[in-house]
Coordinates of C-alpha atoms and ligand atoms in Angstrom, one line a residue:
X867 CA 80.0 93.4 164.5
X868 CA 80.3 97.2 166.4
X869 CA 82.5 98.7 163.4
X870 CA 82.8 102.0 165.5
X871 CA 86.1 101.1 166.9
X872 CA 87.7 100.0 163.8
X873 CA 86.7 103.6 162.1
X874 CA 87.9 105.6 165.3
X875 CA 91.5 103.6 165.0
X876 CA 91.2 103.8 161.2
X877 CA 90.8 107.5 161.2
X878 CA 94.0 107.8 163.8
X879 CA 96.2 105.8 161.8
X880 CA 95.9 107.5 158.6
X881 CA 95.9 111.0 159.5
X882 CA 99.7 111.4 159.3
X883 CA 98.7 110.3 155.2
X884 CA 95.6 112.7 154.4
X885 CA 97.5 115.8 153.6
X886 CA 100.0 113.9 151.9
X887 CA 98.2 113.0 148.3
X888 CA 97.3 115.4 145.8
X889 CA 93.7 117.7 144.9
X890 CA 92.8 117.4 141.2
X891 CA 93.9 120.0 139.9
X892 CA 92.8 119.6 136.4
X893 CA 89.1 120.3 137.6
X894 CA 89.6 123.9 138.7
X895 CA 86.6 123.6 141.3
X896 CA 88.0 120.5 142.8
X897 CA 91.2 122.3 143.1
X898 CA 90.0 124.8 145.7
X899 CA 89.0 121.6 148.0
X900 CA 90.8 121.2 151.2
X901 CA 93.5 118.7 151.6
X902 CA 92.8 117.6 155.4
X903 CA 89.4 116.1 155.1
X904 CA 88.6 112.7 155.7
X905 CA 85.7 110.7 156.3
X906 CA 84.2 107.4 156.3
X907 CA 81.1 105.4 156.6
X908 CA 79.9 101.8 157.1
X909 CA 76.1 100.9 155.9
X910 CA 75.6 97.1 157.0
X911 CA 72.9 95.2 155.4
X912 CA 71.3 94.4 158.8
X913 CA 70.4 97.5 158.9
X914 CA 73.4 99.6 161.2
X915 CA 75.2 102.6 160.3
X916 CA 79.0 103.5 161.6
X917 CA 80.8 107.2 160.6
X918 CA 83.4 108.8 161.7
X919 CA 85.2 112.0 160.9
X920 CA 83.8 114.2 158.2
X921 CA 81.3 111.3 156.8
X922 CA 78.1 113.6 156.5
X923 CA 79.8 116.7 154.6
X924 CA 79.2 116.9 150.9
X925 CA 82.1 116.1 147.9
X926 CA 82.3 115.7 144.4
X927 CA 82.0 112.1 143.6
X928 CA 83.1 112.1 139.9
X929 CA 83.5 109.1 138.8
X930 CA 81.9 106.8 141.6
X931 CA 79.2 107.4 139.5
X932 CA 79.8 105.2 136.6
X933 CA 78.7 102.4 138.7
X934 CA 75.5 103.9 138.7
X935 CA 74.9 104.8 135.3
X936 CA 76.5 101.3 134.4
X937 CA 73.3 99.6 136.2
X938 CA 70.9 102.2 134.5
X939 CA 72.4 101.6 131.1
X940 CA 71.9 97.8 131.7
X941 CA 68.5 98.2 132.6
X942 CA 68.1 100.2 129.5
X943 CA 70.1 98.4 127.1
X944 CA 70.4 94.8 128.6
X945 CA 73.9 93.0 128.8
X946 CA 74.4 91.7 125.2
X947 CA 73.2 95.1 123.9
X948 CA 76.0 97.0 126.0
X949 CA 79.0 94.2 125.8
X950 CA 78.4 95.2 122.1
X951 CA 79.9 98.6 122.7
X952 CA 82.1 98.6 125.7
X953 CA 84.3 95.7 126.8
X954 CA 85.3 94.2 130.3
X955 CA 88.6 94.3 130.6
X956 CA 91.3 96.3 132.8
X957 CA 93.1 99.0 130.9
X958 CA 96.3 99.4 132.0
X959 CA 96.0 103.3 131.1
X960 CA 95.0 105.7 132.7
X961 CA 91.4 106.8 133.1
X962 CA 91.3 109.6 130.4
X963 CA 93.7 108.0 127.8
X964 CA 93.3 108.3 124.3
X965 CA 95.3 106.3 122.9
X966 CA 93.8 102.5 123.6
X967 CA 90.8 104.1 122.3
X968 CA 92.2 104.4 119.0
X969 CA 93.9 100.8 119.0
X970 CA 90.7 99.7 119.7
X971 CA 88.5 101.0 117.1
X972 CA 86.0 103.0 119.2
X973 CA 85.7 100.4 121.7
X974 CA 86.4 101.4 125.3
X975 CA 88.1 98.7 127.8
X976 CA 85.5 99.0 130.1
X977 CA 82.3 101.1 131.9
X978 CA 85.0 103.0 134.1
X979 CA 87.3 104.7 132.2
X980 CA 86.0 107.7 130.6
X981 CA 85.2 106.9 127.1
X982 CA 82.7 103.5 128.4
X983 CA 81.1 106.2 130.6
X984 CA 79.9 108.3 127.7
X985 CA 78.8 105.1 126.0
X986 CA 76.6 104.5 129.5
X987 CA 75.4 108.2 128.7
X988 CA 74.5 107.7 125.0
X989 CA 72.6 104.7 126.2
X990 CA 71.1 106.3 128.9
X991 CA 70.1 109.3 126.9
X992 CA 69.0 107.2 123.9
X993 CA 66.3 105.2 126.1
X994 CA 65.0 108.7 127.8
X995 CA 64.8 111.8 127.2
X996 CA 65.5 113.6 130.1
X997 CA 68.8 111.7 131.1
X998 CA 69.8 113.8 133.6
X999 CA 67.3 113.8 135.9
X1000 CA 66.9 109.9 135.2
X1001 CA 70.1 109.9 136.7
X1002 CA 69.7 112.0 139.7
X1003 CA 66.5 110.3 140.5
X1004 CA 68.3 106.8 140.7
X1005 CA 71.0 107.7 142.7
X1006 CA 68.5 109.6 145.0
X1007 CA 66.2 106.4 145.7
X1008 CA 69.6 103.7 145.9
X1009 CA 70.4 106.2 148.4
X1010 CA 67.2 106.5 149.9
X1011 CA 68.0 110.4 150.1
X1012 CA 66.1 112.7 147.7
X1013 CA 68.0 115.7 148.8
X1014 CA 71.2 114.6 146.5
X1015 CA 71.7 117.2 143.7
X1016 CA 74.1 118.3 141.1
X1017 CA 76.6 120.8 141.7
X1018 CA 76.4 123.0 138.7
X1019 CA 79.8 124.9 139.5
X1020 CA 81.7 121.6 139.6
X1021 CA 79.8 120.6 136.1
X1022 CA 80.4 124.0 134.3
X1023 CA 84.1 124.0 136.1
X1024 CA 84.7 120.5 134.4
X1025 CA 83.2 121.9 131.2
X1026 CA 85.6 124.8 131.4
X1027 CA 88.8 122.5 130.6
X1028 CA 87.4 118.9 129.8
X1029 CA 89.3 118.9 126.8
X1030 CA 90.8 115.6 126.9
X1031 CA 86.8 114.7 127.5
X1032 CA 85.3 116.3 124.4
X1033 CA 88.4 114.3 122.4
X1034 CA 87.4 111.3 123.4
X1035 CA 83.4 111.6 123.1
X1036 CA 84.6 113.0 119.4
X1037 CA 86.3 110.1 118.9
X1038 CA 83.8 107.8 119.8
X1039 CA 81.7 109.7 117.7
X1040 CA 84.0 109.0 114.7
X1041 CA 83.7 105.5 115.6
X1042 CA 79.8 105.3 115.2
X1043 CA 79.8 104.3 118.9
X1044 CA 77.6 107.1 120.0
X1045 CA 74.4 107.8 118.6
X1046 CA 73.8 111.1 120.6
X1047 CA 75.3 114.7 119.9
X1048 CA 78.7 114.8 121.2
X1049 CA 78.0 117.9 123.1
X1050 CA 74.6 116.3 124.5
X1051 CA 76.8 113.5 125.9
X1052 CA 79.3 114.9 127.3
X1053 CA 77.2 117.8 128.9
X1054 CA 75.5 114.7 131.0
X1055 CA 78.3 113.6 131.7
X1056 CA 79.7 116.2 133.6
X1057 CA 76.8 116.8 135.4
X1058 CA 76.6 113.1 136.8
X1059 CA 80.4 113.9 137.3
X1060 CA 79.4 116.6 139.7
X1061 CA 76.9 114.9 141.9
X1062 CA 77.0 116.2 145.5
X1063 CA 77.3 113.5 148.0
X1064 CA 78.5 112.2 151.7
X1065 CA 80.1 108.8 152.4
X1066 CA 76.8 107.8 153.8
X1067 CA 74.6 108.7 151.4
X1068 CA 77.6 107.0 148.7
X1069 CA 77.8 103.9 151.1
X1070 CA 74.1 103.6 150.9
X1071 CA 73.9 104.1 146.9
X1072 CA 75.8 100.8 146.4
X1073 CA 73.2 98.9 148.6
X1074 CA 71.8 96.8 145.8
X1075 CA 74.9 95.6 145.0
X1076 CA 76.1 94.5 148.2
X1077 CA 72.9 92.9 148.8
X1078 CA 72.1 90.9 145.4
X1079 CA 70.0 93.2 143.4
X1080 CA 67.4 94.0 145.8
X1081 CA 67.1 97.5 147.5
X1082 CA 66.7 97.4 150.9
X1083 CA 64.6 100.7 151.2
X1084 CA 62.3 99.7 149.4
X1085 CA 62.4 95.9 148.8
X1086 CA 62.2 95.8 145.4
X1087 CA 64.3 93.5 143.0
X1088 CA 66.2 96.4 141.1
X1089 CA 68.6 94.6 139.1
X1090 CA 69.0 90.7 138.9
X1091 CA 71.3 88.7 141.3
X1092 CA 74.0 88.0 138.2
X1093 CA 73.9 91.5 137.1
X1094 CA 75.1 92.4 140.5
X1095 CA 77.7 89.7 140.3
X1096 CA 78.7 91.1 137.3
X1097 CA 78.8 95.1 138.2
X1098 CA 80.6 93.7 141.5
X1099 CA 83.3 91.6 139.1
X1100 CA 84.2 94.6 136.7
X1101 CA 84.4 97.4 139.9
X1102 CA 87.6 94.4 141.2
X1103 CA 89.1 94.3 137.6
X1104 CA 88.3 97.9 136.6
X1105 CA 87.1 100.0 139.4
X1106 CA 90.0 101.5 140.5
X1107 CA 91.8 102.1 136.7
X1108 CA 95.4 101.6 136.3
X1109 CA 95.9 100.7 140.3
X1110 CA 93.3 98.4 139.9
X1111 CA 96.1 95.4 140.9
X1112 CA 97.4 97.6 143.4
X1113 CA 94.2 97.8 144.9
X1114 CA 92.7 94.5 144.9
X1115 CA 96.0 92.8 146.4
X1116 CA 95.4 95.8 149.2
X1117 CA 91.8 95.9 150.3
X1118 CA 90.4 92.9 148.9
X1119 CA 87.4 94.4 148.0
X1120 CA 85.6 95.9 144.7
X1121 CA 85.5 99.4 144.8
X1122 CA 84.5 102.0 142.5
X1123 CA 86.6 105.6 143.1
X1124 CA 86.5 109.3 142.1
X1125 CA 89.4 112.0 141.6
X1126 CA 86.9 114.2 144.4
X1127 CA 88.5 111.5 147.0
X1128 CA 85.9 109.0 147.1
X1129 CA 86.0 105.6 147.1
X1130 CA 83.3 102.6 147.7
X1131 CA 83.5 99.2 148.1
X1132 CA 81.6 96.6 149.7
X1133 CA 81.8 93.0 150.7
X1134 CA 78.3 90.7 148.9
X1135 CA 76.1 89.7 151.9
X1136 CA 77.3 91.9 154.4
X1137 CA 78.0 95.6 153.9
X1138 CA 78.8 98.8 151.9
X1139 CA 82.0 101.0 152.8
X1140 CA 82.4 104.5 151.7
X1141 CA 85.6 106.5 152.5
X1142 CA 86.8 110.2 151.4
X1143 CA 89.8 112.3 151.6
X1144 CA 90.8 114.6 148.3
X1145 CA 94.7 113.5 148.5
X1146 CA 95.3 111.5 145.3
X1147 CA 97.5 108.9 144.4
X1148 CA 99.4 109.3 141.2
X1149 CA 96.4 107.2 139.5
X1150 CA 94.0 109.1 140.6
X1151 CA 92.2 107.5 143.3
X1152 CA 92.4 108.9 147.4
X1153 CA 96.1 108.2 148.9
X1154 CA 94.4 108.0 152.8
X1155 CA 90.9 106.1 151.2
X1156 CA 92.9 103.7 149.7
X1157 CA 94.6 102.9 152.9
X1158 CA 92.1 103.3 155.1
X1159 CA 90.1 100.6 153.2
X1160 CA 93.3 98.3 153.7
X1161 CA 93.5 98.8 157.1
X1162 CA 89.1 98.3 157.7
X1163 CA 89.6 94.7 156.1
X1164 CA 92.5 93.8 158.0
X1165 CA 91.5 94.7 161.1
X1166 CA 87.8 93.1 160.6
X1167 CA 89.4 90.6 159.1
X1168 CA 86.5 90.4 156.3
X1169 CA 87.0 90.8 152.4
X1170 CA 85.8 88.8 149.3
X1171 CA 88.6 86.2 150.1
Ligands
LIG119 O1 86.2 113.0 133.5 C1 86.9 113.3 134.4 O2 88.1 113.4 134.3 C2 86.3 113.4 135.8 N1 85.0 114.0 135.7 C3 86.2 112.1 136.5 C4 87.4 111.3 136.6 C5 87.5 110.4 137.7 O3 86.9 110.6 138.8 C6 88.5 109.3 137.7 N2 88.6 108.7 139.0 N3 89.4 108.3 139.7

């Protein structure tokens, strides 16, 4: 399918939305982003890429990056090992709350909201040392880029006022469900927060999962075919945090998004889809992404259903 069209009428019809959403402005750094950006790209597993719009310029991609560290930590700590300490189920809160956590005992909901992240990290960091480049060097090979880096303003920006963060990494600390220093955790955290990337190097990250487990780059069996399944099953329930419904009933499609305006999603078999424009939603994910990955699988007329 030539998916150049669809982007060209995709990035008309939502341009009267991309300046109406909202920067974070709880990351100070992010703040300072301009609103009228947008971008998006179109990786196909035979092999075809499709952009349009500002799809090779550089953003924060915050939390997209739980999906990655998800798959590192199950590679590290297999699935019964992780289910142990981090559930699978939607929260209903929003991404940073506190409060479930407490109800919960030190359990987070899921991988996406923040509290199962740092639980990814304490894994992560548990099984090597140096967790951060670990990190940077898995999202540079899914991507097949090895240019992606940090962005250590972002990180130290974060650092600066992430403290609803350091509450929750304390309270999982209290709860014996992280084994690392609290200030080790969350310090890797931000910085996989802060990775630097395009829609088409983001499109190309989720490869693996769009195409079973194996990486198309270089044809190795990364993760197994049910693992992707699974990753792929939590990113529809969980992906997208308390608009995760919303979302679903919209696009369709599992997704993973960030509050730098990213969001990707992909259809198994087929392809991965990365969009970005900084205007949030009320719940955090991108106002003119969201719809703009509506309108790609209307108009294809190809989702997980
Ligand atoms: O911890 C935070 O609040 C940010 N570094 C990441 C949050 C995020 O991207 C949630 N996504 N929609």
């Amino acid at each position: 399918m030539d998916y150049q069209q669809i982007l060209e009428e995709i990035h008309t019809e939502v341009k009267p939305v991309i300046t109406q959403g909202k920067v974070a402005d709880y990351i100070p750094k992010l703040a300072a982003v301009p609103l009228n950006k947008f971008g998006m790209a179109v990786q196909t597993l035979d092999g075809k890429l499709f952009s349009v719009g500002d799809a090779d310029e550089y953003f924060s991609i915050q939390s997209i990056s739980k999906a990655h560290t998800l798959i590192l930590a199950l590679q590290f700590a297999g699935e019964n090992n992780l289910l142990k300490r981090v559930g699978r189920e939607p929260s209903g809160n929003p991404f940073n709350s506190l409060v479930q956590l407490e109800y919960e005992n030190g359990i987070p909901r899921n991988p996406f909201i923040n509290a199962g992240a740092m639980v990814l990290v304490d894994i992560i960091l548990s099984h090597s040392k140096d967790a951060v480049q670990t990190i940077l060097k898995f999202v540079r090979d899914r991507s097949n880029n090895q240019n992606i880096d940090f962005d250590k303003e972002v990180a130290a920006s974060e650092k600066s006022t992430g403290f609803r963060n350091a509450a929750l990494a304390n309270f999982l600390k209290s709860y014996g469900n992280l084994e690392n220093d609290v200030e080790d955790v969350l310090d890797i955290y931000f910085s996989q927060c802060s990775l630097s990337m395009n829609c088409i190097d983001l499109a190309r990250s989720f490869m693996i999962l769009a195409n079973h487990g194996l990486s198309p780059w270089s044809g190795k069996q990364i993760i197994s075919k049910s693992q992707a399944k699974r990753i792929n099953s939590l990113m529809l329930t969980c992906g997208t945090y308390d608009a995760v419904g919303d979302f679903a009933y919209r696009v369709g499609l599992p997704g993973k998004s960030g509050v730098g305006g990213g969001i990707v999603a992909l259809i198994p078999g087929r392809l991965c889809v990365a969009v970005w424009s900084p205007g949030l939603n009320s719940s955090g994910n991108s106002l003119a992404g969201t719809q703009a990955l509506e309108l790609f699988t209307t108009k294809t007329g190809k989702s997980i259903f």
